[in-house]
JSON list of C-alpha atoms in Angstrom, two decimals:
[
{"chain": "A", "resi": 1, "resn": "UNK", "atom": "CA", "xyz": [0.00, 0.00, 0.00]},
{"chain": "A", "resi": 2, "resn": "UNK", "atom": "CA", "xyz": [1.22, 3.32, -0.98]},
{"chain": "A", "resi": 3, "resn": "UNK", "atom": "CA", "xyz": [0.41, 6.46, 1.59]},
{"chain": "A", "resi": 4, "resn": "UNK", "atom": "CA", "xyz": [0.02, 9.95, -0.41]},
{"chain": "A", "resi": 5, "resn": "UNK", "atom": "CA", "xyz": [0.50, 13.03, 1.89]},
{"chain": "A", "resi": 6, "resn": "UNK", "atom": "CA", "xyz": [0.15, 16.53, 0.25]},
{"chain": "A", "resi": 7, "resn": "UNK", "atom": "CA", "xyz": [1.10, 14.74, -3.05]},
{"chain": "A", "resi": 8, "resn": "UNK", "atom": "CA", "xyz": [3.70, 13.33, -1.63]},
{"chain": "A", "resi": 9, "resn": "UNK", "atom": "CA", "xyz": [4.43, 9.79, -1.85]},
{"chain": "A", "resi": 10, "resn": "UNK", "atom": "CA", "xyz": [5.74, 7.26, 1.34]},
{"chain": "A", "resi": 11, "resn": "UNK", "atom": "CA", "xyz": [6.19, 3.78, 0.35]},
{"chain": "A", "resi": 12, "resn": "UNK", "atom": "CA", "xyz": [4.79, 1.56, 2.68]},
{"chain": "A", "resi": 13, "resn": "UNK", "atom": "CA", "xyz": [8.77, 0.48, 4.47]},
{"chain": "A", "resi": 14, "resn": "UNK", "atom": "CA", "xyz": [9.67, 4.39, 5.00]},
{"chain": "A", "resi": 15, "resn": "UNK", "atom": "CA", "xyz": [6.56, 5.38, 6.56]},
{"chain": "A", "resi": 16, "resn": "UNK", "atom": "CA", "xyz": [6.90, 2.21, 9.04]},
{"chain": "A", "resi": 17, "resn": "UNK", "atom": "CA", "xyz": [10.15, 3.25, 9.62]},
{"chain": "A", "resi": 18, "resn": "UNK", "atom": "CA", "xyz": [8.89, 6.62, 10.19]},
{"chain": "A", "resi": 19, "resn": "UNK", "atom": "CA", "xyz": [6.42, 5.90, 12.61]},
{"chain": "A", "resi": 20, "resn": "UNK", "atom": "CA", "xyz": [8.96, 4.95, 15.16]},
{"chain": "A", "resi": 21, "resn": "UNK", "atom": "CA", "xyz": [8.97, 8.28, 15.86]},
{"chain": "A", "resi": 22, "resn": "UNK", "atom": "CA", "xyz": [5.39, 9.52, 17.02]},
{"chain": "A", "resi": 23, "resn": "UNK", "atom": "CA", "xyz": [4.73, 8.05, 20.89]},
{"chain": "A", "resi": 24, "resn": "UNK", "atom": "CA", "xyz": [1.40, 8.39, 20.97]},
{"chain": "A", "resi": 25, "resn": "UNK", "atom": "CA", "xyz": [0.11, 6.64, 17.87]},
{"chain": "A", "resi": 26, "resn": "UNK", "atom": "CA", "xyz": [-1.39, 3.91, 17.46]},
{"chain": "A", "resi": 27, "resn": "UNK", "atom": "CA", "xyz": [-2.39, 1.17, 14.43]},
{"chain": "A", "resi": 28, "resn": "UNK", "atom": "CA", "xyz": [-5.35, -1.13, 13.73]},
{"chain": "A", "resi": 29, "resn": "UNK", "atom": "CA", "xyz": [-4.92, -3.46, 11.21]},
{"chain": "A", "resi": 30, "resn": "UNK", "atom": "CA", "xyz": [-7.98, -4.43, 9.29]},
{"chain": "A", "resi": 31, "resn": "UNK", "atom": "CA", "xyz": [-8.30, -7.13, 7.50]},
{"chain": "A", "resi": 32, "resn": "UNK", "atom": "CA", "xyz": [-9.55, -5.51, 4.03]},
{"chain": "A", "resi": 33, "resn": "UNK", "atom": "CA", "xyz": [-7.36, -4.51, 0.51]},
{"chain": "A", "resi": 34, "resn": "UNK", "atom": "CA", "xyz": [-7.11, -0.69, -0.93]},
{"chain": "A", "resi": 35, "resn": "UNK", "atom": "CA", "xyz": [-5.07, 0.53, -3.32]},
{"chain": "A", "resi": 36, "resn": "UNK", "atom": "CA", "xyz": [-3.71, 3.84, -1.50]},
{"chain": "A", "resi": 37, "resn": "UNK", "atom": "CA", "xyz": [-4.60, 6.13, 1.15]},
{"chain": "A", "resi": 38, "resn": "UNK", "atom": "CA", "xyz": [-4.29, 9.72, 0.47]},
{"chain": "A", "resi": 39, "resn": "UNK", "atom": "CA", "xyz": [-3.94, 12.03, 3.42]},
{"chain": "A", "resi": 40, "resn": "UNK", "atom": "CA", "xyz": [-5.55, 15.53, 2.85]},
{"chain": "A", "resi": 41, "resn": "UNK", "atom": "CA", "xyz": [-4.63, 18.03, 6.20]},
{"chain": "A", "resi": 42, "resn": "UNK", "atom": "CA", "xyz": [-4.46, 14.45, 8.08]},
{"chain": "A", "resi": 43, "resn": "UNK", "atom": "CA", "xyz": [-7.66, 13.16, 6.95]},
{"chain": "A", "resi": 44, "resn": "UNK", "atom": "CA", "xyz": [-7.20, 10.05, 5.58]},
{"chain": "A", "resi": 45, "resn": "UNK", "atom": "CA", "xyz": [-9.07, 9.56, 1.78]},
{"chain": "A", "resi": 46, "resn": "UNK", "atom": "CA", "xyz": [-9.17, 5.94, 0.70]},
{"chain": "A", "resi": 47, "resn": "UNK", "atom": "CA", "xyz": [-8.37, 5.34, -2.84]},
{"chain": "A", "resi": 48, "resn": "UNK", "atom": "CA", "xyz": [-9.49, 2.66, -4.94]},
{"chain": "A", "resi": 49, "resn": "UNK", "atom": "CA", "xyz": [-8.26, 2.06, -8.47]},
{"chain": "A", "resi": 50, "resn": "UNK", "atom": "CA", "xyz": [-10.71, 0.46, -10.95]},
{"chain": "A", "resi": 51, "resn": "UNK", "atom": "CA", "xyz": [-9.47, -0.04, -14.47]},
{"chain": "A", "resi": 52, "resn": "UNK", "atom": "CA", "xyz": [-12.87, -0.60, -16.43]},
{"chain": "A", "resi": 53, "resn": "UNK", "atom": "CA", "xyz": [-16.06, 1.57, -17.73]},
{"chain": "A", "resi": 54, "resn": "UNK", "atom": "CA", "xyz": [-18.61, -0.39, -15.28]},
{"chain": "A", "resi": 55, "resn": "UNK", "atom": "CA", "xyz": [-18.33, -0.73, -11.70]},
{"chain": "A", "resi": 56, "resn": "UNK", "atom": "CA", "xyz": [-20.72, -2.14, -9.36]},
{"chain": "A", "resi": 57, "resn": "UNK", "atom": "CA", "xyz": [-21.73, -1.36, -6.23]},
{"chain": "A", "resi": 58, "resn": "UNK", "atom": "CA", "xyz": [-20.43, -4.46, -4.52]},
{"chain": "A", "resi": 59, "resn": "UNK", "atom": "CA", "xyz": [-17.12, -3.73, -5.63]},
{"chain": "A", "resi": 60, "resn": "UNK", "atom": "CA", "xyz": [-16.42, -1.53, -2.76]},
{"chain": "A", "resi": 61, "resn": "UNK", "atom": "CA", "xyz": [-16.88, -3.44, 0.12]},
{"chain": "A", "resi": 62, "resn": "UNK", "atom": "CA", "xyz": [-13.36, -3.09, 1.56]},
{"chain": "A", "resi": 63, "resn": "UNK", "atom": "CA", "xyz": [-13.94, 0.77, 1.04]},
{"chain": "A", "resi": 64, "resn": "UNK", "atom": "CA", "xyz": [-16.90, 0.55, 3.17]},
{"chain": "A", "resi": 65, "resn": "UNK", "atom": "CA", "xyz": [-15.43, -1.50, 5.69]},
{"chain": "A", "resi": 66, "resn": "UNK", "atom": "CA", "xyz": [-12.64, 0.84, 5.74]},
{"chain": "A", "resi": 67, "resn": "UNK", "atom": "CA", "xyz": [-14.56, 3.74, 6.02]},
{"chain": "A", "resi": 68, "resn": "UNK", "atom": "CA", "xyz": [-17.12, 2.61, 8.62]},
{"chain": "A", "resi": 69, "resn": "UNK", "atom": "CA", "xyz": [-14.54, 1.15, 10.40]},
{"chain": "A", "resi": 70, "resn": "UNK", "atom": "CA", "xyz": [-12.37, 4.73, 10.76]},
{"chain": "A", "resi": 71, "resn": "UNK", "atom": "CA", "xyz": [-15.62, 6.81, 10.65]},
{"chain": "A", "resi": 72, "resn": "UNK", "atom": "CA", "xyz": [-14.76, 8.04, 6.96]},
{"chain": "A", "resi": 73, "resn": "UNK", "atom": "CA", "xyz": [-17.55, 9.51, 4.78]},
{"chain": "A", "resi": 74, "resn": "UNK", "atom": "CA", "xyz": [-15.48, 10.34, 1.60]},
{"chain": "A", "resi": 75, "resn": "UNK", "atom": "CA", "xyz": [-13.84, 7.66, -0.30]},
{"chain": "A", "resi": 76, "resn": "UNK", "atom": "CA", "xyz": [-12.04, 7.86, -3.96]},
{"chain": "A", "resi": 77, "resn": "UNK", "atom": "CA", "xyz": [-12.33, 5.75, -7.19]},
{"chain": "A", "resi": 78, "resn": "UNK", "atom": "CA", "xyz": [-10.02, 6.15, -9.98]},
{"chain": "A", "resi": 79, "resn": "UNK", "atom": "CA", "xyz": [-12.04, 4.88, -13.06]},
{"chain": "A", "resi": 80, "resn": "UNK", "atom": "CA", "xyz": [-11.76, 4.07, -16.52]},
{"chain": "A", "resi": 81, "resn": "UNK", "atom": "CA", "xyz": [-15.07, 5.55, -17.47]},
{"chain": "A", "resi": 82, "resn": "UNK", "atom": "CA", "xyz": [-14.69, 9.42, -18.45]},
{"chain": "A", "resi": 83, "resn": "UNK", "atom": "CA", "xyz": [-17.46, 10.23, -16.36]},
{"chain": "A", "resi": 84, "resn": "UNK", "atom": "CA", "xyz": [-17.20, 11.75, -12.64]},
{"chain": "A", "resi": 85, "resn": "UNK", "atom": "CA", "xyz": [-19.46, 10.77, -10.68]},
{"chain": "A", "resi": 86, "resn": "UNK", "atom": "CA", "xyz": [-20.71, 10.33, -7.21]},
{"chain": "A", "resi": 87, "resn": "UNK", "atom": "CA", "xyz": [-22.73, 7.70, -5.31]},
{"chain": "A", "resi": 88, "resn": "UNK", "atom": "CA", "xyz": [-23.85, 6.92, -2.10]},
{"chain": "A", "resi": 89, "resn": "UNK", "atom": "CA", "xyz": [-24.12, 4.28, -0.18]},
{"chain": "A", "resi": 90, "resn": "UNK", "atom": "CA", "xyz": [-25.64, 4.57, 3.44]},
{"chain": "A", "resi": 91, "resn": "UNK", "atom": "CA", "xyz": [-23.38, 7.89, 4.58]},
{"chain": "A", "resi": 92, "resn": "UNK", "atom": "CA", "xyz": [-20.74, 6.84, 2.41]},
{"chain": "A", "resi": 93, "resn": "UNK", "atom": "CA", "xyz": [-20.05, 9.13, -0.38]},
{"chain": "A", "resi": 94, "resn": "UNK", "atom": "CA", "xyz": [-17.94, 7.92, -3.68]},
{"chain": "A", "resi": 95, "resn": "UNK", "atom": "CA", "xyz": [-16.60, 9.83, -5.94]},
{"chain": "A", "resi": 96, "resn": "UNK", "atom": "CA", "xyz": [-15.25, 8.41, -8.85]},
{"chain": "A", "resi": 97, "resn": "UNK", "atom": "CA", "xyz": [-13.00, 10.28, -11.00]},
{"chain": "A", "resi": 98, "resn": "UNK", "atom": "CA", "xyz": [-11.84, 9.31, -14.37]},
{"chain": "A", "resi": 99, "resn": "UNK", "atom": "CA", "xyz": [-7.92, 8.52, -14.85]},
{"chain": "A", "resi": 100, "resn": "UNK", "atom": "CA", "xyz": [-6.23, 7.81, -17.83]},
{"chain": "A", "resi": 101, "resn": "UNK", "atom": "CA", "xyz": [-3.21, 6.04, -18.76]},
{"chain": "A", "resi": 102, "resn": "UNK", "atom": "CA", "xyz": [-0.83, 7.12, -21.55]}
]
């Protein structure tokens, strides 16, 4: 998993090594698989990549388990489809963006 801060990017190894320094902080591990995390004024943003024009809404479990787990309502999807758009599901709110690849 990648971590984006401020468009900056910590690789997974650096920010564990990183962590070492805050006292106070602690991790939960959940058992669920997204493609990055992007921190906006330390507000986490989960960030799932979907390379395809149709996208249902059981494909984001792990976003909602994420989120409700954290107490997120904002999540991400990167799309292939060149349509934003936003759905909801229960207080969860996702936008998906479109991306494209060169």
């Amino acid at each position: 998993m990648l971590i984006i801060y401020n468009t900056s990017i910590i690789s997974a190894p650096f920010f564990s090594s990183t962590l070492k320094s805050f006292k106070n902080l602690s991790i939960k591990v959940i058992p669920v698989e997204l493609d990055f995390i992007f921190l906006d004024n330390f507000k986490a943003v989960p960030v799932e990549v979907k390379y395809k024009e149709k996208i249902y809404d059981r494909e984001f479990k792990n976003l909602e388990i994420f989120c409700r787990k954290f107490k997120l309502k904002k999540a991400l999807c990167l799309w292939k489809n060149i349509n934003a758009e936003k759905i909801k599901l229960g207080e969860l709110v996702i936008e998906k963006k479109p991306i494209y690849f060169i």
